[in-house]
Amino acid sequence: MDRRKFFRLLGGGVLLSPLLKAQAQPKAWEEKTLEPLRTLGSPLSEYGERSPFEAEVVRYISPNLRTRTSGADFTPLERLSGVITPNGLHFERHHGGVPQVDPQSYRLVIHGLVETPLVFTLEELRRFPSVTRTYFIECAGNGQNGYRNPPDPNLTATRSRGLASNASWTGVPLALLLKEAGLRPEARWLIPEGVDAVAYTRSLPLDKAMEDVLVAYAQNGEALRPEQGYPVRLVVPGWEGSIQVKWLRRILVTDLPTMSKDETSEYTDVMADGKLLAFTWIMDPESIITYPSGLQRIQPGFHEIRGLAWSGYGRIRKVEVSFDEGRSWRQADLEPPVERHAFVRFKLPWYWDGREVVLWSRAWDEGGNTQPTREEFFRKWGRNNRYHYNAIQAWRITPDGRVTNGDRPLGGVAQRPAGGCGGEVFDV
Ligand SMILES: Nc1nc2c(c(=O)[nH]1)N[C@H]1C(S)=C(S)[C@@H](COP(=O)(O)O)O[C@H]1N2
Ligand SMILES: [Mo]
């Protein structure tokens, strides 16, 4: 559209009338553009809803799920801007559905190897000095769709890495509550448990709890959503989502881990040689190009390549983009603030000449860790594991402008683990 015409449209009725007069027959879109000027708007509302035109931006729930109570759904990463995941789009992972917890009858118990066992109401938790921090939460099963061989041609950014979300969490440092209870000298581990139907239970080392774990009650400025653990959950910065117990009911202080069903039947890694690796908590560096990404369509010309990066080992130091499957790399811009254990938005201006190209991205964190290629990942892990997939995701753009999964097939047996969070079929 020509710029003068555009500004005249913005100018409203008075400025617009000459434009409309100048044309014998106003075009349909012009009529439509002016429509809101002519009608009184909707009244005030007590709780805001997004525009009905945005209603198709939703979490992805796989049609292959056998049940929706013990399952996971995905944040639509490529439909979002900035780094904060809106509360209604935070990914979900539940083992026994979403319990309804009444904040009046809610209690948090801290007991075991403490001087004084304590019981907190929600009100009491809110009275403690509070901390607000932005942290990602990522399921250890994120990326599991990348285990498929040959690679899934219909992969999207959502289904590649959408079991990760990023929010501003408010709560009490767990260290403060433990200090209140008084730790006995033998205390080494915490056993947090949820009040959901599976009494979800994990083992958390005391050192991490004293460092930066939050007992969180708010998410992006309002109370936690029921799906995220209302009224209280653990937020364990940089560690796998599965240890961040929701609907937190009690914390038992012990000298040993508990080896609960939730950390042995799941969230234990099967190595290439069949040996098991337990307690792999820290999330490796990740990045995903969200634009252009799987199943989108682009035109030749200018584009801003956009994506998200994060790491459980600390801040993201840099993100690189390759246009030649890793032979050369260009450094992307990181949008400040670059926070520890939080999503970072990366951007790179790019001119697409219309020729076939494959885009890769890889994140580097302040610990010097980066992402492996698909080949490197499977050489290390074999095909038995279901967790901690962080291989580079490739997107192929063909001359017709279509963007599809650019991962290359691997030699050997086509294999994909069954079940678990992150996969879209739940066999266990
Ligand atoms: N009580 C309880 N806590 C839980 C779970 C659960 O099923 N029950 N699932 C865990 C897993 S595996 C993950 S990945 C995260 C997901 O958090 P979210 O649903 O808020 O994204 O919660 C964790 N905490
Ligand atoms: Mo998870």
Coordinates of C-alpha atoms and ligand atoms in Angstrom, one line a residue:
M1 CA 0.0 0.0 0.0
D2 CA 1.3 3.5 -0.7
R3 CA 2.4 5.2 2.5
R4 CA 0.3 8.4 2.1
K5 CA -2.8 6.4 1.7
F6 CA -1.9 4.3 4.7
F7 CA -1.5 7.3 7.0
R8 CA -4.7 8.8 5.7
L9 CA -6.5 5.6 6.7
L10 CA -4.9 5.9 10.2
G11 CA -6.1 9.5 10.4
G12 CA -9.7 8.4 10.7
G13 CA -13.0 9.9 9.4
V14 CA -12.1 13.5 8.7
L15 CA -8.9 12.8 6.8
L16 CA -10.3 9.8 5.2
S17 CA -13.4 11.4 3.6
P18 CA -11.4 13.0 0.7
L19 CA -9.9 9.6 0.0
L20 CA -13.2 7.9 -0.1
K21 CA -14.7 10.6 -2.2
A22 CA -11.9 10.4 -4.6
Q23 CA -12.8 6.8 -5.4
A24 CA -16.2 6.1 -6.9
Q25 CA -16.4 2.7 -5.3
P26 CA -14.5 2.1 -2.0
K27 CA -12.8 -1.3 -2.0
A28 CA -14.1 -4.0 0.3
W29 CA -11.1 -4.0 2.5
E30 CA -11.3 -0.2 3.0
E31 CA -14.9 -0.6 4.2
K32 CA -13.8 -3.4 6.5
T33 CA -10.9 -1.3 7.9
L34 CA -13.2 1.5 8.9
E35 CA -15.9 -0.7 10.5
P36 CA -14.6 -0.4 14.1
L37 CA -14.9 3.4 13.8
R38 CA -18.6 3.2 13.3
T39 CA -19.6 0.9 16.2
L40 CA -19.5 1.3 19.9
G41 CA -17.0 -1.1 21.4
S42 CA -17.5 -3.9 23.9
P43 CA -17.9 -3.0 27.6
L44 CA -15.3 -3.4 30.3
S45 CA -14.6 -7.0 31.4
E46 CA -13.4 -8.4 34.7
Y47 CA -10.9 -10.8 33.3
G48 CA -9.5 -10.1 29.8
E49 CA -9.5 -12.6 27.0
R50 CA -7.3 -12.6 23.9
S51 CA -8.8 -11.6 20.6
P52 CA -11.1 -14.2 19.1
F53 CA -9.0 -14.0 16.0
E54 CA -6.1 -15.6 17.9
A55 CA -8.1 -18.5 19.1
E56 CA -6.2 -21.0 17.0
V57 CA -2.9 -20.3 18.8
V58 CA -3.2 -23.2 21.2
R59 CA -1.1 -25.9 22.9
Y60 CA -0.5 -28.9 20.7
I61 CA -2.2 -32.1 22.0
S62 CA -1.2 -35.1 19.9
P63 CA -4.1 -37.1 18.5
N64 CA -2.1 -40.2 19.2
L65 CA -2.3 -39.9 23.0
R66 CA -4.1 -42.8 24.7
T67 CA -5.1 -40.6 27.6
R68 CA -5.1 -37.0 28.4
T69 CA -4.6 -37.3 32.1
S70 CA -1.1 -38.9 32.0
G71 CA 0.3 -37.1 29.1
A72 CA 2.0 -33.9 27.8
D73 CA 1.1 -31.1 25.5
F74 CA 3.4 -28.6 23.7
T75 CA 3.8 -24.8 23.8
P76 CA 3.3 -23.4 20.2
L77 CA 6.8 -21.8 20.2
E78 CA 6.6 -20.5 16.6
R79 CA 3.4 -18.6 17.3
L80 CA 4.9 -16.5 20.2
S81 CA 7.0 -13.4 20.4
G82 CA 9.7 -12.4 22.9
V83 CA 10.6 -14.9 25.6
I84 CA 7.7 -15.1 28.1
T85 CA 5.2 -18.0 27.6
P86 CA 1.6 -16.8 28.2
N87 CA 0.1 -18.7 31.1
G88 CA -2.6 -20.3 28.9
L89 CA 0.1 -21.7 26.6
H90 CA 2.7 -23.1 29.2
F91 CA 3.3 -26.7 28.2
E92 CA 1.7 -29.3 30.5
R93 CA 3.0 -32.6 31.8
H94 CA 0.9 -34.5 34.3
H95 CA 1.1 -38.1 35.6
G96 CA -2.4 -38.2 37.2
G97 CA -4.3 -35.2 35.8
V98 CA -4.7 -31.7 37.2
P99 CA -6.0 -31.8 40.8
Q100 CA -8.2 -29.1 42.1
V101 CA -6.6 -27.8 45.3
D102 CA -8.6 -25.4 47.5
P103 CA -6.2 -22.7 48.8
Q104 CA -8.0 -22.5 52.1
S105 CA -7.3 -26.2 53.0
Y106 CA -3.9 -26.2 51.3
R107 CA -0.9 -27.0 53.6
L108 CA 2.8 -27.5 53.0
V109 CA 4.6 -29.8 55.4
I110 CA 8.3 -29.8 56.0
H111 CA 9.5 -32.7 58.2
G112 CA 12.1 -35.5 58.6
L113 CA 15.6 -34.5 59.5
V114 CA 14.7 -31.0 60.8
E115 CA 14.7 -29.5 64.3
T116 CA 11.1 -28.4 64.1
P117 CA 8.6 -30.0 61.7
L118 CA 6.5 -27.2 60.2
V119 CA 3.1 -26.8 58.5
F120 CA 2.5 -23.7 56.3
T121 CA -0.7 -22.3 55.0
L122 CA -0.7 -20.4 51.7
E123 CA -1.1 -17.2 53.6
E124 CA 2.0 -17.9 55.7
L125 CA 4.1 -18.8 52.6
R126 CA 3.1 -15.4 51.0
R127 CA 4.3 -13.6 54.1
F128 CA 7.9 -14.7 53.7
P129 CA 10.3 -12.4 51.7
S130 CA 9.6 -13.1 48.1
V131 CA 11.7 -13.5 45.0
T132 CA 10.6 -13.0 41.3
R133 CA 12.8 -14.6 38.6
T134 CA 12.4 -15.6 35.0
Y135 CA 13.2 -19.3 34.4
F136 CA 12.5 -21.9 31.7
I137 CA 10.9 -25.2 32.6
E138 CA 11.7 -28.0 30.1
C139 CA 10.6 -31.6 30.2
A140 CA 13.5 -34.1 30.0
G141 CA 11.5 -35.7 27.2
N142 CA 11.6 -32.6 25.1
G143 CA 12.9 -33.3 21.7
Q144 CA 11.8 -36.9 21.7
N145 CA 10.1 -36.5 18.4
G146 CA 13.7 -36.1 17.0
Y147 CA 14.4 -39.8 17.9
R148 CA 12.3 -40.9 14.9
N149 CA 14.2 -42.4 12.0
P150 CA 13.6 -41.5 9.2
P151 CA 12.9 -38.0 10.5
D152 CA 9.3 -36.9 10.7
P153 CA 8.6 -34.8 7.6
N154 CA 5.7 -33.0 9.4
L155 CA 7.8 -31.8 12.4
T156 CA 7.1 -28.2 13.6
A157 CA 9.0 -26.1 16.0
T158 CA 6.2 -26.9 18.5
R159 CA 6.6 -30.6 18.2
S160 CA 10.4 -30.5 18.0
R161 CA 11.0 -28.4 21.2
G162 CA 7.6 -27.3 22.7
L163 CA 7.9 -29.2 25.9
A164 CA 9.7 -26.1 27.2
S165 CA 8.2 -22.8 28.4
N166 CA 9.5 -19.7 30.2
A167 CA 7.8 -17.6 32.8
S168 CA 8.4 -15.1 35.6
W169 CA 7.9 -17.1 38.8
T170 CA 7.3 -15.5 42.3
G171 CA 7.8 -17.4 45.5
V172 CA 9.8 -18.0 48.7
P173 CA 13.4 -19.3 48.5
L174 CA 13.2 -22.9 49.7
A175 CA 16.4 -22.3 51.7
L176 CA 14.4 -19.8 53.8
L177 CA 11.7 -22.4 54.8
L178 CA 14.4 -25.0 55.5
K179 CA 16.2 -22.5 57.7
E180 CA 13.0 -21.9 59.6
A181 CA 12.6 -25.6 60.2
G182 CA 16.3 -26.0 61.1
L183 CA 18.2 -28.7 59.3
R184 CA 19.8 -31.6 61.2
P185 CA 23.5 -32.2 60.4
E186 CA 22.7 -35.5 58.6
A187 CA 20.3 -33.8 56.1
R188 CA 21.4 -34.3 52.5
W189 CA 18.3 -34.8 50.4
L190 CA 14.8 -33.5 50.1
I191 CA 11.8 -35.7 49.0
P192 CA 9.2 -33.3 47.6
E193 CA 5.7 -34.8 47.0
G194 CA 2.6 -33.6 45.1
V195 CA -1.0 -33.9 46.2
D196 CA -2.1 -35.2 42.8
A197 CA -3.6 -38.6 42.4
V198 CA -0.2 -40.3 41.8
A199 CA 1.5 -38.6 44.8
Y200 CA 4.2 -37.6 42.4
T201 CA 7.6 -37.8 44.2
R202 CA 11.2 -37.0 43.4
S203 CA 14.6 -36.7 45.2
L204 CA 16.3 -33.3 45.2
P205 CA 19.8 -32.7 46.6
L206 CA 19.9 -30.3 49.5
D207 CA 22.8 -28.3 47.9
K208 CA 20.6 -27.3 44.9
A209 CA 17.7 -26.4 47.3
M210 CA 19.9 -24.0 49.3
E211 CA 21.2 -22.4 46.0
D212 CA 18.2 -21.2 44.1
V213 CA 15.1 -23.4 44.3
L214 CA 11.8 -21.5 44.7
V215 CA 8.6 -22.5 46.4
A216 CA 6.5 -20.6 43.8
Y217 CA 2.9 -19.4 44.0
A218 CA 2.8 -17.0 41.1
Q219 CA 3.4 -17.2 37.4
N220 CA 3.7 -14.1 35.2
G221 CA 2.2 -11.9 37.9
E222 CA -0.9 -13.9 38.8
A223 CA -1.5 -17.1 40.8
L224 CA -0.1 -20.3 39.3
R225 CA -2.4 -21.9 36.8
P226 CA -3.9 -25.2 37.9
E227 CA -1.9 -27.0 35.2
Q228 CA 1.3 -25.5 36.6
G229 CA 0.7 -26.6 40.2
Y230 CA -1.8 -24.3 41.8
P231 CA -1.4 -23.1 44.5
V232 CA 2.3 -24.0 45.0
R233 CA 5.0 -25.8 43.1
L234 CA 8.8 -26.1 43.1
V235 CA 10.8 -24.2 40.5
V236 CA 14.3 -25.7 40.2
P237 CA 16.2 -23.4 37.8
G238 CA 17.9 -25.1 34.9
W239 CA 17.0 -28.6 36.0
E240 CA 14.6 -31.0 34.2
G241 CA 10.9 -30.2 34.6
S242 CA 10.2 -33.6 36.2
I243 CA 11.9 -32.5 39.5
Q244 CA 9.8 -29.3 39.7
V245 CA 7.1 -30.9 41.8
K246 CA 3.6 -29.3 41.3
W247 CA 0.8 -29.1 43.8
L248 CA 3.5 -29.4 46.5
R249 CA 2.2 -31.1 49.6
R250 CA 5.2 -31.9 51.6
I251 CA 9.0 -32.0 51.7
L252 CA 10.6 -34.8 53.6
V253 CA 14.2 -34.1 54.6
T254 CA 16.4 -37.2 54.5
D255 CA 20.0 -38.4 54.3
L256 CA 19.5 -40.5 51.1
P257 CA 17.4 -40.2 47.9
T258 CA 14.2 -42.2 47.8
M259 CA 14.4 -43.9 44.3
S260 CA 10.7 -43.2 43.8
K261 CA 8.6 -44.7 41.0
D262 CA 8.7 -41.3 39.3
E263 CA 12.5 -41.3 39.1
T264 CA 13.2 -45.0 38.3
S265 CA 10.4 -46.0 35.9
E266 CA 10.9 -42.6 34.2
Y267 CA 13.6 -39.9 34.1
T268 CA 16.4 -42.4 34.2
D269 CA 18.5 -42.5 31.0
V270 CA 19.3 -45.7 29.1
M271 CA 22.8 -45.5 27.7
A272 CA 24.0 -47.0 24.3
D273 CA 25.4 -50.1 26.2
G274 CA 22.1 -50.6 28.1
K275 CA 23.4 -49.2 31.4
L276 CA 21.2 -46.8 33.3
L277 CA 22.1 -43.3 34.3
A278 CA 20.0 -41.9 37.1
F279 CA 19.7 -38.3 38.4
T280 CA 20.6 -36.5 35.2
W281 CA 19.0 -33.3 36.3
I282 CA 20.7 -30.4 34.4
M283 CA 19.2 -29.5 31.0
D284 CA 21.8 -29.3 28.2
P285 CA 21.9 -26.2 25.9
E286 CA 19.1 -26.0 23.4
S287 CA 18.1 -23.7 20.5
I288 CA 15.3 -23.8 18.0
I289 CA 14.7 -21.6 15.0
T290 CA 11.0 -20.6 15.3
Y291 CA 11.0 -18.6 12.1
P292 CA 11.3 -19.9 9.5
S293 CA 10.3 -23.4 10.8
G294 CA 8.6 -26.6 9.9
L295 CA 5.4 -26.3 7.9
Q296 CA 5.7 -22.5 7.4
R297 CA 5.9 -21.0 3.9
I298 CA 8.1 -18.0 3.0
Q299 CA 8.8 -15.7 0.0
P300 CA 12.2 -14.8 -1.4
G301 CA 13.5 -11.5 0.1
F302 CA 14.3 -10.1 3.5
H303 CA 13.6 -12.2 6.6
E304 CA 14.5 -12.0 10.3
I305 CA 15.5 -15.4 11.4
R306 CA 14.2 -15.8 14.9
G307 CA 14.5 -18.4 17.6
L308 CA 14.9 -19.3 21.2
A309 CA 17.9 -20.6 23.2
W310 CA 18.4 -21.7 26.8
S311 CA 20.6 -23.9 28.9
G312 CA 20.5 -25.4 32.4
Y313 CA 24.2 -24.7 32.8
G314 CA 23.8 -20.9 33.0
R315 CA 23.6 -18.0 30.6
I316 CA 23.5 -18.3 26.9
R317 CA 26.8 -16.9 25.6
K318 CA 26.1 -17.0 21.8
V319 CA 23.9 -18.6 19.2
E320 CA 25.1 -19.4 15.8
V321 CA 23.2 -20.1 12.6
S322 CA 24.5 -22.2 9.7
F323 CA 23.3 -22.2 6.1
D324 CA 25.5 -25.0 4.9
E325 CA 24.9 -27.8 7.5
G326 CA 27.7 -26.8 9.8
R327 CA 30.5 -25.9 7.5
S328 CA 30.3 -22.3 8.4
W329 CA 28.4 -20.3 11.0
R330 CA 27.1 -16.8 11.5
Q331 CA 26.6 -15.3 15.0
A332 CA 23.0 -14.2 15.8
D333 CA 22.0 -11.2 17.9
L334 CA 20.8 -12.0 21.4
E335 CA 17.9 -9.8 22.7
P336 CA 18.7 -8.5 26.2
P337 CA 18.3 -9.2 29.0
V338 CA 20.2 -12.5 28.7
E339 CA 19.2 -14.1 32.0
R340 CA 20.5 -17.2 33.7
H341 CA 18.3 -20.4 33.1
A342 CA 15.9 -18.4 31.0
F343 CA 14.8 -18.3 27.4
V344 CA 16.8 -15.9 25.2
R345 CA 15.5 -14.6 21.9
F346 CA 18.0 -14.7 19.0
K347 CA 17.7 -12.9 15.7
L348 CA 19.6 -12.8 12.4
P349 CA 18.7 -10.6 9.4
W350 CA 18.8 -12.7 6.2
Y351 CA 18.0 -12.3 2.6
W352 CA 16.6 -15.5 1.0
D353 CA 17.5 -15.7 -2.7
G354 CA 15.0 -18.4 -3.4
R355 CA 17.4 -21.3 -3.6
E356 CA 17.2 -24.4 -1.6
V357 CA 18.9 -24.0 1.8
V358 CA 19.1 -25.8 5.2
L359 CA 19.1 -23.7 8.4
W360 CA 20.8 -24.9 11.6
S361 CA 21.1 -23.2 14.9
R362 CA 23.3 -24.1 17.9
A363 CA 23.5 -22.4 21.3
W364 CA 26.6 -22.0 23.4
D365 CA 26.3 -21.4 27.2
E366 CA 28.7 -19.7 29.6
G367 CA 30.0 -23.2 30.6
G368 CA 31.3 -23.7 27.0
N369 CA 28.6 -26.3 26.3
T370 CA 27.0 -26.5 22.9
Q371 CA 24.6 -28.8 21.0
P372 CA 25.6 -31.9 19.1
T373 CA 24.6 -32.8 15.6
R374 CA 22.1 -35.6 15.3
E375 CA 24.9 -38.0 14.4
E376 CA 27.0 -37.0 17.3
F377 CA 24.0 -37.3 19.7
F378 CA 23.1 -40.8 18.6
R379 CA 26.8 -41.9 18.6
K380 CA 26.9 -41.0 22.3
W381 CA 23.5 -42.2 23.4
G382 CA 22.5 -44.9 21.1
R383 CA 18.8 -45.2 20.4
N384 CA 17.6 -46.6 23.7
N385 CA 17.1 -43.4 25.6
R386 CA 14.1 -41.1 25.7
Y387 CA 15.5 -38.1 27.4
H388 CA 17.7 -35.1 27.1
Y389 CA 17.7 -34.9 23.3
N390 CA 19.3 -31.6 22.3
A391 CA 20.7 -32.2 18.9
I392 CA 20.7 -29.4 16.3
Q393 CA 17.3 -29.1 14.6
A394 CA 17.5 -28.5 10.8
W395 CA 14.9 -26.8 8.7
R396 CA 15.0 -27.2 4.9
I397 CA 13.6 -24.5 2.7
T398 CA 12.8 -25.6 -0.9
P399 CA 12.5 -23.2 -3.9
D400 CA 8.7 -23.2 -3.5
G401 CA 9.2 -21.5 -0.1
R402 CA 8.0 -24.5 1.9
V403 CA 9.9 -25.2 5.2
T404 CA 10.2 -28.8 6.4
N405 CA 12.2 -30.9 8.8
G406 CA 15.8 -30.8 7.4
D407 CA 17.2 -33.6 9.7
R408 CA 19.0 -36.3 7.8
P409 CA 18.1 -39.9 8.2
L410 CA 20.6 -42.0 10.1
G411 CA 21.9 -45.4 9.1
G412 CA 20.8 -48.5 11.0
V413 CA 17.4 -49.6 12.3
A414 CA 14.5 -47.2 12.3
Q415 CA 13.7 -47.0 16.0
R416 CA 11.7 -44.8 18.2
P417 CA 11.2 -45.4 21.9
A418 CA 7.7 -46.0 23.1
G419 CA 5.9 -43.9 25.7
G420 CA 7.1 -41.4 28.2
C421 CA 6.7 -37.7 28.2
G422 CA 7.8 -36.0 25.0
G423 CA 6.7 -38.8 22.8
E424 CA 3.3 -38.5 21.4
V425 CA 2.3 -42.1 22.0
F426 CA 2.0 -43.3 25.6
D427 CA 2.5 -47.0 25.8
V428 CA 3.5 -47.0 29.5
Ligands
LIG1 N1 2.9 -33.3 41.3 C1 3.4 -33.4 40.1 N2 4.5 -32.6 39.7 C2 5.0 -32.7 38.5 C3 4.5 -33.6 37.5 C4 3.4 -34.4 37.9 O1 2.9 -35.2 37.1 N3 2.9 -34.3 39.2 N4 5.1 -33.7 36.3 C5 6.5 -33.3 36.3 C6 7.1 -33.2 34.9 S1 7.6 -34.6 34.2 C7 7.3 -32.0 34.3 S2 8.1 -31.9 32.8 C8 6.8 -30.7 34.9 C9 5.9 -30.0 33.9 O2 5.5 -28.8 34.4 P1 4.3 -28.0 33.7 O3 3.2 -28.9 33.5 O4 4.0 -26.8 34.6 O5 4.9 -27.5 32.4 O6 6.1 -30.9 36.1 C10 6.7 -31.9 36.9 N5 6.0 -31.9 38.2
MO2 MO 8.9 -34.2 32.3

